[in-house]
Coordinates of C-alpha atoms in Angstrom, one line a residue:
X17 CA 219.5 -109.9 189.5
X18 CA 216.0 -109.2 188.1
X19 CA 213.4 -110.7 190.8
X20 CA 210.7 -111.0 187.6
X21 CA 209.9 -114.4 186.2
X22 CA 210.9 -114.4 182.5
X23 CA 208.4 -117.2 182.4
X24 CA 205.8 -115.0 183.4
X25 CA 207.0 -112.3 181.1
X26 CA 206.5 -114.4 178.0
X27 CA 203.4 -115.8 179.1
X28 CA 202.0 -112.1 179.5
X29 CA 203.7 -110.9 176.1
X30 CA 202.0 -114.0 174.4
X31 CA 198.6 -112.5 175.8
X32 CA 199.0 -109.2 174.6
X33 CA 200.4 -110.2 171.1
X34 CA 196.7 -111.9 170.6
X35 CA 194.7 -108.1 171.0
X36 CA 194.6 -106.8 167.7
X37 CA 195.4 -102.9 168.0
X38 CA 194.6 -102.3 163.9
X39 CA 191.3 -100.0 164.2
X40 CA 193.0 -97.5 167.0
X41 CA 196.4 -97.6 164.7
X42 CA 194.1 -96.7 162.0
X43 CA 192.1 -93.9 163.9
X44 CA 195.5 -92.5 165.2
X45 CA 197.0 -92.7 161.8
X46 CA 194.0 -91.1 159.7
X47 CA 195.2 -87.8 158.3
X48 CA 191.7 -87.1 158.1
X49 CA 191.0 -88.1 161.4
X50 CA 190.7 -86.2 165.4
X51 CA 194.9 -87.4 165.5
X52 CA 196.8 -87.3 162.5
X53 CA 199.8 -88.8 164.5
X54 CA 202.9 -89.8 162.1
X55 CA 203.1 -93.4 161.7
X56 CA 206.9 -94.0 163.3
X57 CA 204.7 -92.1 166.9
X58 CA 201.7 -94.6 166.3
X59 CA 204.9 -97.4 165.2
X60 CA 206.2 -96.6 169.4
X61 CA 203.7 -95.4 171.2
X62 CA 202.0 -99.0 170.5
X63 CA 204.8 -100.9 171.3
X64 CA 205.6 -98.9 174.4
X65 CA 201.8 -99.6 175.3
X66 CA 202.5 -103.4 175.3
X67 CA 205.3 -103.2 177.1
X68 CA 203.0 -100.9 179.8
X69 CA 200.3 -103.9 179.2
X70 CA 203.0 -106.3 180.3
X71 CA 203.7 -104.8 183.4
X72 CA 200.7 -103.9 184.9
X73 CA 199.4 -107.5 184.2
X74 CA 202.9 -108.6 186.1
X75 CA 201.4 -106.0 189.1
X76 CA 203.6 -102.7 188.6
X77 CA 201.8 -100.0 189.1
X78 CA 203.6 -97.5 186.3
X79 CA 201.9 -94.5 185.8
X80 CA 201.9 -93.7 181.6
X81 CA 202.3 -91.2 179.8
X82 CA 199.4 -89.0 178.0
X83 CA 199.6 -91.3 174.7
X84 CA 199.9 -94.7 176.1
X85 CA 196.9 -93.6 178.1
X86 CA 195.2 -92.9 175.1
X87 CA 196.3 -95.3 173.3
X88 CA 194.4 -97.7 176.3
X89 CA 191.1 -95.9 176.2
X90 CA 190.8 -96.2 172.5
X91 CA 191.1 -100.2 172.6
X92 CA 188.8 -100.4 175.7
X93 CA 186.2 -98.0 173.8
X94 CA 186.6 -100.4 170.5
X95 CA 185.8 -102.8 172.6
X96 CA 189.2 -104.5 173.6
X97 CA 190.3 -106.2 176.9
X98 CA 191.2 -103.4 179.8
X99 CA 194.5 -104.0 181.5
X100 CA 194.2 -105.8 184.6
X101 CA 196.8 -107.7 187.3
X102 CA 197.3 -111.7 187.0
X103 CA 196.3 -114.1 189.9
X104 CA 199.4 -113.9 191.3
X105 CA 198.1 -116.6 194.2
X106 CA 197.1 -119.3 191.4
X107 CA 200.6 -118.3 189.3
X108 CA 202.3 -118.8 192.5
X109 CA 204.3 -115.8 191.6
X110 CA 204.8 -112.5 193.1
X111 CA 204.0 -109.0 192.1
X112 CA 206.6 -107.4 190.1
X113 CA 208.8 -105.0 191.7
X114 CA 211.4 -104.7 189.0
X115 CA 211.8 -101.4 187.6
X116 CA 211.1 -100.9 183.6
X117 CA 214.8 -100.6 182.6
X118 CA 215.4 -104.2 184.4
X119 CA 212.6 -105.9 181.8
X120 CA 213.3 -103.4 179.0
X121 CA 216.8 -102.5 178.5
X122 CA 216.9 -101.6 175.3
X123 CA 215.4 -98.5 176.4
X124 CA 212.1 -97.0 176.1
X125 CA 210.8 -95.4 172.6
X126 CA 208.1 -92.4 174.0
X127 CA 210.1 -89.7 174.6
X128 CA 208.3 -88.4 178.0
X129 CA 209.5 -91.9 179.3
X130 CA 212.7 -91.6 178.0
X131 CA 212.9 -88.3 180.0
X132 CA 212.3 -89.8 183.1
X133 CA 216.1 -90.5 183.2
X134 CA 217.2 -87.0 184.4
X135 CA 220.2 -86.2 182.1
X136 CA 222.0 -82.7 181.9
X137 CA 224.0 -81.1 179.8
X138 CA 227.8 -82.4 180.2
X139 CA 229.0 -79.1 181.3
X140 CA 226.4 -79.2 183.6
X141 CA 227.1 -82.6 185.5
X142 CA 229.5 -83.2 188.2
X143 CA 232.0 -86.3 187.9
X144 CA 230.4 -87.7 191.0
X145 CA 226.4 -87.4 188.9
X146 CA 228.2 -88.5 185.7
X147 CA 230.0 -91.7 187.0
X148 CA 227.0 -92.4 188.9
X149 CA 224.9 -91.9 185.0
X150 CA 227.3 -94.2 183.6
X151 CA 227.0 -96.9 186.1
X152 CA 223.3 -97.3 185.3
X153 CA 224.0 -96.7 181.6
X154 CA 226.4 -99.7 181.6
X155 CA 224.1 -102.0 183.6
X156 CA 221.3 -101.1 181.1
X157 CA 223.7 -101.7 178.2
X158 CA 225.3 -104.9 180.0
X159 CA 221.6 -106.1 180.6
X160 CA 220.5 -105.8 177.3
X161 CA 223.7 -107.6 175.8
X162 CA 223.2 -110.7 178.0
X163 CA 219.6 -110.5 175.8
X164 CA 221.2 -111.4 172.6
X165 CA 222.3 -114.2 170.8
X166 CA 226.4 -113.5 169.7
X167 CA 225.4 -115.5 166.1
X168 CA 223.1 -113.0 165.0
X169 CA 224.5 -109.2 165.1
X170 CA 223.6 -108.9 161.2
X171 CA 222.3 -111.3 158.5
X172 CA 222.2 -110.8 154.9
X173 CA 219.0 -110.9 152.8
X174 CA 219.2 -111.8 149.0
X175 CA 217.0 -111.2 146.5
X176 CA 215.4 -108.3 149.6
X177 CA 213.1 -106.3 146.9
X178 CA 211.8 -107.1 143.3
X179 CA 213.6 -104.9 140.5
X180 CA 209.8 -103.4 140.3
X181 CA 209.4 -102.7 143.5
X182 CA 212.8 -101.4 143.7
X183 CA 211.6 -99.0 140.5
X184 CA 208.5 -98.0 142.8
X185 CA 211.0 -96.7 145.5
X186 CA 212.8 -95.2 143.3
X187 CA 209.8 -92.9 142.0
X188 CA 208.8 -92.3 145.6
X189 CA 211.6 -90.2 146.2
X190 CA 210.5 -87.5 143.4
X191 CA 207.4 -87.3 145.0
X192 CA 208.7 -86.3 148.5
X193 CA 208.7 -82.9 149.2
X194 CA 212.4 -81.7 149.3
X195 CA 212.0 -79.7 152.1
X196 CA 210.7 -82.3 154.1
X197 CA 213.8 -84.0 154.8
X198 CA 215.8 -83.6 157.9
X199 CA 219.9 -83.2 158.5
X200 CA 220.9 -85.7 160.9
X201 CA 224.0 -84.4 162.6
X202 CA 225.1 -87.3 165.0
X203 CA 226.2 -86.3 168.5
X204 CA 227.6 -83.5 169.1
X205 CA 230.9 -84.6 170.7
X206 CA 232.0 -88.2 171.0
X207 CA 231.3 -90.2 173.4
X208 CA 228.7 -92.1 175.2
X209 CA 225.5 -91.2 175.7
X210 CA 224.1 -92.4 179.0
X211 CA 220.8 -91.2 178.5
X212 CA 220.2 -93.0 175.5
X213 CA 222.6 -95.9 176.0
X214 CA 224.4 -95.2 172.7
X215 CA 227.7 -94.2 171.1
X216 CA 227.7 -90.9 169.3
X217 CA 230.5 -89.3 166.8
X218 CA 229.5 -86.6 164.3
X219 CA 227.8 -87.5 161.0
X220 CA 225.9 -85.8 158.2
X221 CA 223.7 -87.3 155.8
X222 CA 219.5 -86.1 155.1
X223 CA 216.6 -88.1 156.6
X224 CA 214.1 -88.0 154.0
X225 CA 210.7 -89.7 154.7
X226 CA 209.0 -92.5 153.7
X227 CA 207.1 -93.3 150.8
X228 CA 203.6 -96.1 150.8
X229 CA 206.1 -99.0 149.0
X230 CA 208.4 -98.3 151.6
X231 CA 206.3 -98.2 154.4
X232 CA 204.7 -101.8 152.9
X233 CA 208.3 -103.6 153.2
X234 CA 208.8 -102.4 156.7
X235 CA 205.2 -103.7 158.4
X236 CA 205.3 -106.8 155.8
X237 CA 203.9 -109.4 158.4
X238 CA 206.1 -112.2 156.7
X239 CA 209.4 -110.0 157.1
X240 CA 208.6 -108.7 161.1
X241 CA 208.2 -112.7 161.3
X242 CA 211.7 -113.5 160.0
X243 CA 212.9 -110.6 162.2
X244 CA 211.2 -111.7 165.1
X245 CA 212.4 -114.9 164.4
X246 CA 216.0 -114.2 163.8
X247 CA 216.3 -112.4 167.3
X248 CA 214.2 -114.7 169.3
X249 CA 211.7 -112.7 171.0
X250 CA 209.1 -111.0 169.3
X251 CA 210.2 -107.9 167.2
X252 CA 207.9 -104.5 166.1
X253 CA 208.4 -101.9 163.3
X254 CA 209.4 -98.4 164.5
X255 CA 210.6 -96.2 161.7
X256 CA 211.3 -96.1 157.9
X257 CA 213.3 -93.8 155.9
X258 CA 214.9 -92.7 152.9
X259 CA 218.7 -92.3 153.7
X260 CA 220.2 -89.5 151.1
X261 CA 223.9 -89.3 151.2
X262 CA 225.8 -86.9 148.5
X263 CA 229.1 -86.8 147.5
X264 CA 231.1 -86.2 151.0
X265 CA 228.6 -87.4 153.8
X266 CA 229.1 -90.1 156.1
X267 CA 227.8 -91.4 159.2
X268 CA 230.2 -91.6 162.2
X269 CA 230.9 -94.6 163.9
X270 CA 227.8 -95.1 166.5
X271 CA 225.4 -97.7 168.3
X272 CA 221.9 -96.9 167.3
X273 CA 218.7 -95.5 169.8
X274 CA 216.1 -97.9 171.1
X275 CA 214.1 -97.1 168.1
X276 CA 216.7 -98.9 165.8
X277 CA 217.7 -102.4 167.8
X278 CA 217.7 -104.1 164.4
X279 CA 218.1 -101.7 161.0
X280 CA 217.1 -103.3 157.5
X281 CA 219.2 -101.3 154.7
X282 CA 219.2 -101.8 150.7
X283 CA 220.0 -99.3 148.2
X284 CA 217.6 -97.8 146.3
X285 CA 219.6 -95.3 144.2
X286 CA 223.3 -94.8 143.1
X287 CA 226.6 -97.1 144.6
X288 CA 226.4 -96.4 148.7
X289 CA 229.4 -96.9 150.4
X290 CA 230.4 -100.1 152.7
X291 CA 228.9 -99.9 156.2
X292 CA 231.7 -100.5 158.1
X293 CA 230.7 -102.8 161.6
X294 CA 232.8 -103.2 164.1
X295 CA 231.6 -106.6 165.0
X296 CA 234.7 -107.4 167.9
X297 CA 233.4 -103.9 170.1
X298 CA 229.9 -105.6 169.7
X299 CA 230.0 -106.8 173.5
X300 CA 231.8 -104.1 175.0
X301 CA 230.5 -102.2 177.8
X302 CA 229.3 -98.8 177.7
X303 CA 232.9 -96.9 179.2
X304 CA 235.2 -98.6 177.0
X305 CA 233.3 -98.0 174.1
X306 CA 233.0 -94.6 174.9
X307 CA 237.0 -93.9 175.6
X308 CA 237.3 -95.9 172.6
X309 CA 235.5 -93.1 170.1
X310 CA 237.0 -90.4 172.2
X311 CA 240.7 -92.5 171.2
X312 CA 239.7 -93.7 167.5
X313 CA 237.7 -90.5 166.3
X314 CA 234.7 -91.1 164.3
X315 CA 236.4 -93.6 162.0
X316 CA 237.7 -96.5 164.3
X317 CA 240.4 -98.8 162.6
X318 CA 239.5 -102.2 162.1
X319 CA 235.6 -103.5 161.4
X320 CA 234.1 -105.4 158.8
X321 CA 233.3 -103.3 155.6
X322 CA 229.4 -104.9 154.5
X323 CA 228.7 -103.9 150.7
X324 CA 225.0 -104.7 149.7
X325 CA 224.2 -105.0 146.1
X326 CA 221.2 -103.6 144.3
X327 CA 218.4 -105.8 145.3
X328 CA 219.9 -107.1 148.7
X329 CA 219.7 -106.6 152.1
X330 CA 222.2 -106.3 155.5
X331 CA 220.4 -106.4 158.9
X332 CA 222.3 -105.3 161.7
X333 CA 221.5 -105.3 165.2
X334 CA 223.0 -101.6 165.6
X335 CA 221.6 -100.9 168.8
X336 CA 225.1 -103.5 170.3
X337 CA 226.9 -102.9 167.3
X338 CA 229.3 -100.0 166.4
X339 CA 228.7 -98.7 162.5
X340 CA 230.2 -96.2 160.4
X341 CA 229.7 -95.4 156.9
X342 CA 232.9 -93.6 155.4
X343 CA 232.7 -90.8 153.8
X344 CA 230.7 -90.8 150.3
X345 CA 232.4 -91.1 146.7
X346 CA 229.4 -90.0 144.9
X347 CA 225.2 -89.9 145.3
X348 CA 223.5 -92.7 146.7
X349 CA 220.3 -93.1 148.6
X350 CA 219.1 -96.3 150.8
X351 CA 216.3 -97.2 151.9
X352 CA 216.7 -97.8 155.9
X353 CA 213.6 -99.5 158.1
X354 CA 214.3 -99.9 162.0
X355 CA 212.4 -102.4 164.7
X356 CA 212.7 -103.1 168.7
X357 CA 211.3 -106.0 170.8
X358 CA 208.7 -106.4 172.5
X359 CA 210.6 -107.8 175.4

């Protein structure tokens, strides 16, 4: 059981939600700037700050990585609060001792933390290392379950986009450089993956980028809100993308990474297929799920097929939830925005 006070916990995320890190965003982001980090690193590596922020005022000592650092010394240069420990004496609380993975199970976004779980290849692993992985990969997963409420595993938002602004994403994707997009392959073998707490099976469809009118819908303040709201804790943008499918791709059944606990998808071009969400595997631990994909292949039996029209919305907490999308009938391209909590 987690010795931390959850109490305490929101009290110190309240805190931090009230320092405004918009000028050292802004310096990171500048493409004309010392930086000229992406916006889905300066997305991450600000809510994993927060998260640091939150423990060290709790009283762990973590060490961060290179870019949370930085990210610290800019706000403290701008003129921001520096990180310090509560009063544990007048909270009449203890330090925290609790590791991060007890507060943050949904896993952590900067990669270098991400590392610090020691995973080899599966040929490399003995049973007795794997089984021991997997324990701690279905604690995490178990942990971060026991976080969510059972009602809300995907919403449906109507009238999402204007027909304009639907026109203006629509134009974004001619002016993306073709080259710039990226394959996404899925896993390699299915399976779980116990360093990222996920499901994998193969898929293939292209990530393309992210236009400005894209990027605006993801970090609209009113829709994090309603996010944040509909989750119950508060809830951050990570990454936004242009999803291309052509005729034949799909996307294997999976849970998503921490980057993606809750995905926002509309359609921006052509008729996508249904994303098929396997709502009744939502709450099952991390070793059936996996023997599950291994049993089912790629395209499970079963699940709830979600169509969205043109102009609407499906959330989906993907991070619990197994998803496929079948293989494609024809050309379509959605527009796909991804958040994680705070806590």
């Amino acid at each position: 059981m987690p010795t931390f006070s959850p109490e305490a916990v929101a009290m110190s995320a309240a805190l931090n939600q009230q320092i405004d890190a918009g000028p050292v965003r802004a310096l990171l982001y500048d493409a004309g700037g010392k930086y000229r980090w992406p916006r889905f690193r300066v997305n991450e590596v600000e809510l994993e700050w927060r998260r640091w922020r939150i423990r060290r005022h709790l009283g762990a000592a973590d060490d961060p990585p290179a870019s949370i650092g930085l990210f610290e010394k800019l706000i403290v240069s701008g003129g921001g609060p520096a990180v310090s420990a509560m009063d544990f004496e007048s909270a009449g609380i203890a330090p925290l001792t609790d590791g991060y993975d007890a507060m943050f199970p949904q896993g952590p976004l900067v990669t270098k933390a991400l590392q610090g779980r020691v995973v080899r290849a599966p040929g490399e692993r003995d049973d007795e290392d794997y089984a021991r992985l997997l324990a701690e990969s279905t604690r995490r997963r178990d942990a971060y379950l026991a976080k969510l409420d059972n009602d809300s595993f995907w919403w449906h938002i109507d009238d999402f986009v204007s027909a304009e602004t639907l026109r203006r994403c629509a134009a974004e994707l001619d002016e993306l450089d073709p080259g710039a997009g990226m394959a996404f392959a899925g896993g390699p073998d299915p399976g779980w993956d116990v360093l990222h707490d996920a499901l994998t099976s193969k898929s293939s469809n292209t990530y393309l980028g992210a236009g400005p009118t894209l990027v605006r819908i993801h970090e609209d303040p009113v829709l994090v809100a309603d996010v944040s709201r509909r989750m119950g804790r508060a809830m951050y943008p990570t990454r936004c993308t242009y999803l291309r499918y052509r005729k034949g791709d799909f996307l294997g059944v999976h849970t998503d990474m921490p980057t993606c606990e809750v995905s926002l998808l509309f359609t921006v071009e052509g008729e996508a297929g249904p994303m098929r969400s396997y709502l009744d595997q939502a709450s099952d631990t991390a070793s059936s799920l996996g023997q599950w994909v291994v049993a089912e292949g790629q395209f499970p039996r079963g699940g709830k097929d979600f169509v969205y029209q043109p102009r609407e919305c499906l959330a989906l907490v993907g991070r619990a939830t197994p998803h496929a999308r079948l293989p494609q009938d024809d050309h379509a391209v959605i527009g796909a925005m991804f958040y994680s909590g705070l806590t």
